[in-house]
Amino acid sequence: EADRMLDMGFMPDVERIVGLLPKMRQTLFFSATMPPEIRRLADSFLSNPKEVTVDSPRTTAETVTQLLSKVEGNAKEKRAALRAYLTAHDGDLKSGLVFCNRKRDVDIVHRSLSKHGFSSASLHGDMAQPVRMETLDHFKNGEAKVMVCSDVAARGLDIPAVSHVFNFDVPIHAEDYIHRIGRTGRAGRTGTSLTFANPDEAFALAKVVELIGKEIEEIRIDGIEAWTDADLEDGRSRRGKRTAATRGRKTRTRGKKGDCAAEAQDKTQDNDRNRTQDSDQNDNLVIAAKSRSRKPRNGGERSPCDEPFNPTKSFGDHTPAFILRSVA
């Protein structure tokens, strides 16, 4: 599709092909969504274009029932929620696509489903083309009831019998949500899409809701703990308080460091005076530093600045005798 082809590193190839074609030609672009930044790229290849729009780019199919499950936890809890839903709706599920944002998660979810006895296959961009075609054939023939895939299957895949689409991850780009759920409910059939979202995906979920212009119906899955918007706000407020307290502690620490630096400077000046007044300078410095470090202040309370003061010397705590030897 045009928007993904112009957005996924194919621009040099497209430009080379266009450069070999005559200027007078007919170019057709097809896409369910066309973001403004991609549209600007497309315009550079078009001359006096005409746009044909079947429906609004942000409209989802009315034949698809959109559901949302807010899962409290990480990917492990999501996998448990997916298995619980598949088990509870086994009679309604003819075939389903499970979309993941990352290719490594595709393999993890596929292995999880296979381990628990579900008929599963996997599909992502790192697979060789013959393997991908074989996997698609197994899925179309019903040999695999569920296919876990990346967004490589969100576009250009026409399998009319797909009854369910599962967003294991909320898509990073909100437009991908429209493409994913468009794999079901095709050609007048009805379909169901279910999106699993944890609290960390609340921002991406809000972008999807904003794009489609309506709230997604929320459902609860037996045995799966769910989160609410109120829980999310409470978590943010607690994190904010901890952050403020940490900032306060850092500020106070910086103040102590400043006091210690001033006191260290005073100690250095005292030691310089002692060095000129006392011939046995090194022994006196060590004794003075140890006595100051042991001496409490403020009525017996130890100060954070009461640290042993050890001035840096080139030869350690003493001066070698040959340095003090007079020159003949």
Short mmCIF file of C-alpha atoms in Angstrom, two decimals:
data_model
loop_
_atom_site.label_atom_id
_atom_site.label_comp_id
_atom_site.label_asym_id
_atom_site.label_seq_id
_atom_site.Cartn_x
_atom_site.Cartn_y
_atom_site.Cartn_z
CA GLU A 1 0.00 0.00 0.00
CA ALA A 2 1.17 3.48 -0.89
CA ASP A 3 1.61 4.95 2.59
CA ARG A 4 3.64 2.01 3.92
CA MET A 5 5.72 1.69 0.76
CA LEU A 6 6.74 5.35 0.98
CA ASP A 7 7.38 5.05 4.72
CA MET A 8 9.44 1.85 4.99
CA GLY A 9 12.64 2.64 3.10
CA PHE A 10 11.36 1.96 -0.41
CA MET A 11 11.76 5.58 -1.53
CA PRO A 12 15.04 5.04 -3.47
CA ASP A 13 13.47 2.15 -5.40
CA VAL A 14 10.31 4.13 -6.14
CA GLU A 15 12.33 7.13 -7.32
CA ARG A 16 14.46 4.92 -9.59
CA ILE A 17 11.39 3.31 -11.17
CA VAL A 18 9.69 6.68 -11.68
CA GLY A 19 12.88 8.01 -13.26
CA LEU A 20 12.76 5.26 -15.90
CA LEU A 21 9.11 5.92 -16.78
CA PRO A 22 7.86 8.57 -19.23
CA LYS A 23 6.59 11.80 -17.75
CA MET A 24 3.18 11.27 -19.35
CA ARG A 25 1.86 8.25 -17.50
CA GLN A 26 -0.94 7.12 -15.20
CA THR A 27 0.02 6.44 -11.58
CA LEU A 28 -2.44 5.02 -9.06
CA PHE A 29 -1.90 4.92 -5.28
CA PHE A 30 -4.06 2.79 -2.99
CA SER A 31 -4.23 3.00 0.79
CA ALA A 32 -6.78 2.90 3.60
CA THR A 33 -4.92 5.73 5.37
CA MET A 34 -2.68 8.49 4.07
CA PRO A 35 -0.99 10.63 6.75
CA PRO A 36 -0.18 14.23 5.73
CA GLU A 37 3.60 13.68 5.72
CA ILE A 38 3.23 10.67 3.41
CA ARG A 39 0.77 12.55 1.21
CA ARG A 40 3.42 15.21 0.61
CA LEU A 41 5.79 12.51 -0.65
CA ALA A 42 3.09 11.05 -2.88
CA ASP A 43 2.38 14.44 -4.43
CA SER A 44 5.95 14.57 -5.76
CA PHE A 45 5.16 11.59 -8.04
CA LEU A 46 1.75 12.81 -9.20
CA SER A 47 0.62 15.37 -11.72
CA ASN A 48 -2.86 16.88 -11.42
CA PRO A 49 -4.12 13.90 -9.37
CA LYS A 50 -7.74 12.98 -8.76
CA GLU A 51 -8.70 11.50 -5.39
CA VAL A 52 -11.38 8.86 -4.97
CA THR A 53 -12.43 8.26 -1.35
CA VAL A 54 -14.78 5.46 -0.43
CA ASP A 55 -15.10 6.57 3.18
CA SER A 56 -13.32 8.72 5.72
CA PRO A 57 -9.73 7.49 6.30
CA ARG A 58 -10.42 7.34 10.03
CA THR A 59 -13.57 5.25 9.76
CA THR A 60 -13.53 1.66 10.98
CA ALA A 61 -15.80 -0.95 9.43
CA GLU A 62 -19.27 -1.11 10.97
CA THR A 63 -19.21 -4.90 10.59
CA VAL A 64 -16.39 -5.21 13.16
CA THR A 65 -17.23 -5.36 16.87
CA GLN A 66 -14.38 -3.60 18.67
CA LEU A 67 -13.50 -4.74 22.20
CA LEU A 68 -10.86 -3.72 24.73
CA SER A 69 -9.32 -5.61 27.64
CA LYS A 70 -7.22 -3.58 30.09
CA VAL A 71 -4.75 -6.09 31.48
CA GLU A 72 -2.90 -5.23 34.67
CA GLY A 73 0.62 -6.58 34.22
CA ASN A 74 3.19 -7.31 31.55
CA ALA A 75 3.31 -9.55 28.49
CA LYS A 76 2.95 -12.69 30.59
CA GLU A 77 -0.45 -11.56 31.86
CA LYS A 78 -1.43 -10.61 28.31
CA ARG A 79 -0.62 -14.12 27.09
CA ALA A 80 -2.76 -15.54 29.89
CA ALA A 81 -5.62 -13.21 28.91
CA LEU A 82 -5.36 -14.23 25.25
CA ARG A 83 -5.46 -17.94 26.12
CA ALA A 84 -8.40 -17.40 28.47
CA TYR A 85 -10.39 -15.60 25.77
CA LEU A 86 -9.59 -18.22 23.12
CA THR A 87 -10.71 -20.98 25.47
CA ALA A 88 -13.95 -19.21 26.44
CA HIS A 89 -14.89 -18.36 22.82
CA ASP A 90 -13.60 -21.45 21.07
CA GLY A 91 -16.99 -22.07 19.45
CA ASP A 92 -17.14 -18.58 17.92
CA LEU A 93 -13.54 -18.51 16.69
CA LYS A 94 -13.19 -19.71 13.11
CA SER A 95 -9.75 -18.23 12.54
CA GLY A 96 -7.90 -15.38 14.18
CA LEU A 97 -4.92 -13.09 13.67
CA VAL A 98 -2.82 -11.99 16.65
CA PHE A 99 -0.81 -8.82 15.98
CA CYS A 100 2.37 -7.97 17.90
CA ASN A 101 4.48 -4.84 17.60
CA ARG A 102 7.82 -6.67 17.67
CA LYS A 103 8.97 -9.70 15.72
CA ARG A 104 10.51 -11.38 18.76
CA ASP A 105 7.15 -11.18 20.54
CA VAL A 106 5.55 -12.96 17.58
CA ASP A 107 7.69 -16.02 18.26
CA ILE A 108 7.12 -15.85 22.03
CA VAL A 109 3.32 -15.67 21.73
CA HIS A 110 3.32 -18.43 19.09
CA ARG A 111 5.33 -20.75 21.32
CA SER A 112 3.07 -19.95 24.27
CA LEU A 113 -0.08 -20.84 22.34
CA SER A 114 1.45 -24.02 20.93
CA LYS A 115 2.64 -25.08 24.37
CA HIS A 116 -0.91 -24.79 25.75
CA GLY A 117 -2.43 -26.85 22.95
CA PHE A 118 -3.67 -24.16 20.56
CA SER A 119 -3.27 -24.62 16.81
CA SER A 120 -0.94 -21.72 16.02
CA ALA A 121 1.40 -20.42 13.32
CA SER A 122 3.68 -17.38 13.10
CA LEU A 123 4.41 -14.85 10.36
CA HIS A 124 6.82 -11.90 10.31
CA GLY A 125 9.18 -10.07 7.98
CA ASP A 126 12.35 -11.97 8.90
CA MET A 127 10.97 -15.20 7.47
CA ALA A 128 11.90 -16.30 3.95
CA GLN A 129 9.23 -15.71 1.32
CA PRO A 130 8.60 -19.46 0.65
CA VAL A 131 8.14 -20.03 4.40
CA ARG A 132 5.70 -17.12 4.61
CA MET A 133 3.68 -18.44 1.68
CA GLU A 134 3.57 -21.91 3.22
CA THR A 135 2.42 -20.46 6.56
CA LEU A 136 -0.33 -18.48 4.85
CA ASP A 137 -1.50 -21.61 3.02
CA HIS A 138 -1.70 -23.51 6.32
CA PHE A 139 -3.74 -20.68 7.83
CA LYS A 140 -6.10 -20.35 4.84
CA ASN A 141 -6.67 -24.12 4.78
CA GLY A 142 -7.58 -24.18 8.46
CA GLU A 143 -4.55 -26.21 9.51
CA ALA A 144 -3.61 -23.37 11.90
CA LYS A 145 -6.55 -21.75 13.67
CA VAL A 146 -4.57 -18.78 15.00
CA MET A 147 -1.74 -16.96 13.25
CA VAL A 148 0.52 -14.70 15.30
CA CYS A 149 2.01 -12.02 13.08
CA SER A 150 3.62 -8.62 12.84
CA ASP A 151 2.24 -5.70 10.83
CA VAL A 152 3.48 -7.39 7.67
CA ALA A 153 0.08 -9.13 7.66
CA ALA A 154 -1.91 -5.96 8.39
CA ARG A 155 -1.93 -4.83 4.75
CA GLY A 156 -2.67 -6.61 1.52
CA LEU A 157 -3.81 -9.82 3.21
CA ASP A 158 -7.25 -10.88 2.02
CA ILE A 159 -8.55 -13.92 3.91
CA PRO A 160 -12.37 -13.60 4.05
CA ALA A 161 -12.86 -16.24 6.74
CA VAL A 162 -10.96 -14.39 9.52
CA SER A 163 -13.47 -14.06 12.35
CA HIS A 164 -11.26 -12.44 15.01
CA VAL A 165 -8.36 -10.02 15.16
CA PHE A 166 -6.38 -9.66 18.39
CA ASN A 167 -4.12 -6.71 19.09
CA PHE A 168 -1.73 -8.33 21.54
CA ASP A 169 0.04 -4.93 21.62
CA VAL A 170 -1.61 -1.56 21.07
CA PRO A 171 -0.13 -0.39 17.75
CA ILE A 172 2.54 2.28 18.03
CA HIS A 173 1.05 4.15 15.06
CA ALA A 174 -2.67 4.67 15.52
CA GLU A 175 -3.32 4.27 11.77
CA ASP A 176 -2.14 0.65 12.01
CA TYR A 177 -5.14 -0.09 14.23
CA ILE A 178 -7.48 0.54 11.28
CA HIS A 179 -5.44 -1.70 9.01
CA ARG A 180 -5.23 -4.51 11.58
CA ILE A 181 -8.90 -4.77 12.41
CA GLY A 182 -9.69 -4.43 8.70
CA ARG A 183 -8.50 -8.03 8.25
CA THR A 184 -11.86 -9.17 9.67
CA GLY A 185 -15.44 -8.20 8.83
CA ARG A 186 -14.65 -8.17 5.11
CA ALA A 187 -17.10 -8.44 2.19
CA GLY A 188 -20.16 -7.91 4.38
CA ARG A 189 -19.19 -10.50 6.99
CA THR A 190 -19.11 -9.73 10.69
CA GLY A 191 -15.98 -9.90 12.78
CA THR A 192 -14.57 -9.14 16.22
CA SER A 193 -11.43 -7.28 17.24
CA LEU A 194 -10.00 -7.42 20.75
CA THR A 195 -7.18 -5.16 21.95
CA PHE A 196 -5.13 -6.00 25.03
CA ALA A 197 -3.67 -2.94 26.74
CA ASN A 198 -1.57 -2.62 29.89
CA PRO A 199 -1.06 0.67 31.79
CA ASP A 200 2.16 1.43 29.89
CA GLU A 201 0.16 1.54 26.65
CA ALA A 202 -2.42 4.04 27.89
CA PHE A 203 -0.95 6.84 25.75
CA ALA A 204 -0.99 4.74 22.55
CA LEU A 205 -4.53 3.60 23.36
CA ALA A 206 -5.66 7.21 23.75
CA LYS A 207 -4.22 7.99 20.30
CA VAL A 208 -6.24 5.13 18.77
CA VAL A 209 -9.44 6.34 20.43
CA GLU A 210 -8.76 9.86 19.22
CA LEU A 211 -8.20 8.62 15.67
CA ILE A 212 -11.36 6.51 15.36
CA GLY A 213 -13.44 9.12 17.18
CA LYS A 214 -15.17 6.81 19.65
CA GLU A 215 -14.52 4.78 22.77
CA ILE A 216 -13.82 1.06 22.49
CA GLU A 217 -16.12 -1.21 24.46
CA GLU A 218 -14.29 -2.65 27.46
CA ILE A 219 -14.73 -6.25 28.58
CA ARG A 220 -13.45 -8.23 31.54
CA ILE A 221 -11.86 -11.66 31.15
CA ASP A 222 -12.33 -14.16 33.95
CA GLY A 223 -9.24 -14.59 36.08
CA ILE A 224 -7.45 -11.54 34.63
CA GLU A 225 -6.87 -8.48 36.78
CA ALA A 226 -7.82 -5.24 35.05
CA TRP A 227 -6.75 -1.64 35.56
CA THR A 228 -8.83 1.52 35.44
CA ASP A 229 -8.16 5.12 34.52
CA ALA A 230 -8.43 6.01 38.21
CA ASP A 231 -5.67 3.51 39.03
CA LEU A 232 -3.55 5.08 36.32
CA GLU A 233 -4.03 8.57 37.74
CA ASP A 234 -3.23 7.38 41.26
CA GLY A 235 -0.06 5.76 40.02
CA ARG A 236 0.98 8.96 38.27
CA SER A 237 0.31 11.08 41.36
CA ARG A 238 2.34 8.72 43.54
CA ARG A 239 5.21 8.81 41.07
CA GLY A 240 4.97 12.59 41.01
CA LYS A 241 5.21 12.82 44.79
CA ARG A 242 8.21 10.52 44.87
CA THR A 243 9.87 12.58 42.19
CA ALA A 244 9.25 15.81 44.10
CA ALA A 245 10.63 14.28 47.29
CA THR A 246 13.70 13.07 45.41
CA ARG A 247 14.25 16.52 43.97
CA GLY A 248 14.09 17.96 47.47
CA ARG A 249 16.63 15.46 48.74
CA LYS A 250 18.95 16.27 45.87
CA THR A 251 18.65 19.98 46.60
CA ARG A 252 19.49 19.47 50.25
CA THR A 253 22.41 17.25 49.33
CA ARG A 254 23.78 19.91 47.03
CA GLY A 255 23.59 22.37 49.91
CA LYS A 256 25.58 20.06 52.18
CA LYS A 257 28.17 19.57 49.47
CA GLY A 258 28.52 23.33 49.16
CA ASP A 259 29.04 23.67 52.93
CA CYS A 260 31.58 20.87 52.89
CA ALA A 261 33.48 22.54 50.05
CA ALA A 262 33.66 25.81 51.99
CA GLU A 263 34.80 24.01 55.13
CA ALA A 264 37.40 22.06 53.15
CA GLN A 265 38.76 25.35 51.80
CA ASP A 266 39.05 26.69 55.34
CA LYS A 267 40.86 23.51 56.37
CA THR A 268 43.27 23.92 53.45
CA GLN A 269 44.07 27.48 54.51
CA ASP A 270 44.62 26.35 58.11
CA ASN A 271 46.95 23.62 56.91
CA ASP A 272 48.93 26.09 54.81
CA ARG A 273 49.47 28.26 57.89
CA ASN A 274 50.46 25.19 59.91
CA ARG A 275 52.89 24.20 57.17
CA THR A 276 54.78 27.50 57.50
CA GLN A 277 54.77 27.47 61.29
CA ASP A 278 55.72 23.88 61.97
CA SER A 279 58.84 22.21 60.66
CA ASP A 280 57.37 18.71 61.03
CA GLN A 281 54.50 19.61 58.74
CA ASN A 282 53.37 16.16 57.61
CA ASP A 283 52.96 14.62 61.06
CA ASN A 284 51.09 17.67 62.31
CA LEU A 285 48.74 17.61 59.30
CA VAL A 286 47.82 13.97 59.84
CA ILE A 287 47.29 14.47 63.58
CA ALA A 288 45.20 17.61 63.02
CA ALA A 289 43.06 15.93 60.38
CA LYS A 290 42.36 12.90 62.57
CA SER A 291 41.48 15.06 65.56
CA ARG A 292 39.09 17.19 63.51
CA SER A 293 37.37 14.13 62.04
CA ARG A 294 36.74 12.70 65.51
CA LYS A 295 35.54 15.96 67.03
CA PRO A 296 31.69 16.18 67.02
CA ARG A 297 29.91 19.51 66.71
CA ASN A 298 26.47 20.91 67.46
CA GLY A 299 26.29 19.51 70.95
CA GLY A 300 27.65 16.10 70.16
CA GLU A 301 25.89 15.59 66.77
CA ARG A 302 28.16 14.52 63.96
CA SER A 303 28.18 16.80 60.91
CA PRO A 304 28.16 15.37 57.40
CA CYS A 305 31.20 17.52 56.78
CA ASP A 306 33.21 15.86 59.58
CA GLU A 307 35.19 13.75 57.15
CA PRO A 308 38.90 12.92 57.54
CA PHE A 309 40.85 15.57 55.66
CA ASN A 310 43.69 13.98 53.72
CA PRO A 311 45.55 16.51 51.57
CA THR A 312 46.95 15.09 48.38
CA LYS A 313 50.73 14.57 48.40
CA SER A 314 52.96 13.41 45.64
CA PHE A 315 54.83 10.87 47.79
CA GLY A 316 52.15 9.66 50.21
CA ASP A 317 52.14 10.61 53.92
CA HIS A 318 55.86 11.43 54.21
CA THR A 319 58.56 13.22 52.29
CA PRO A 320 61.54 11.07 51.25
CA ALA A 321 64.81 11.94 53.03
CA PHE A 322 66.72 12.61 49.82
CA ILE A 323 64.33 15.46 48.99
CA LEU A 324 65.22 17.19 52.30
CA ARG A 325 68.99 16.71 51.86
CA SER A 326 70.84 20.01 51.39
CA VAL A 327 72.56 20.65 48.10
CA ALA A 328 76.39 20.83 48.44
#
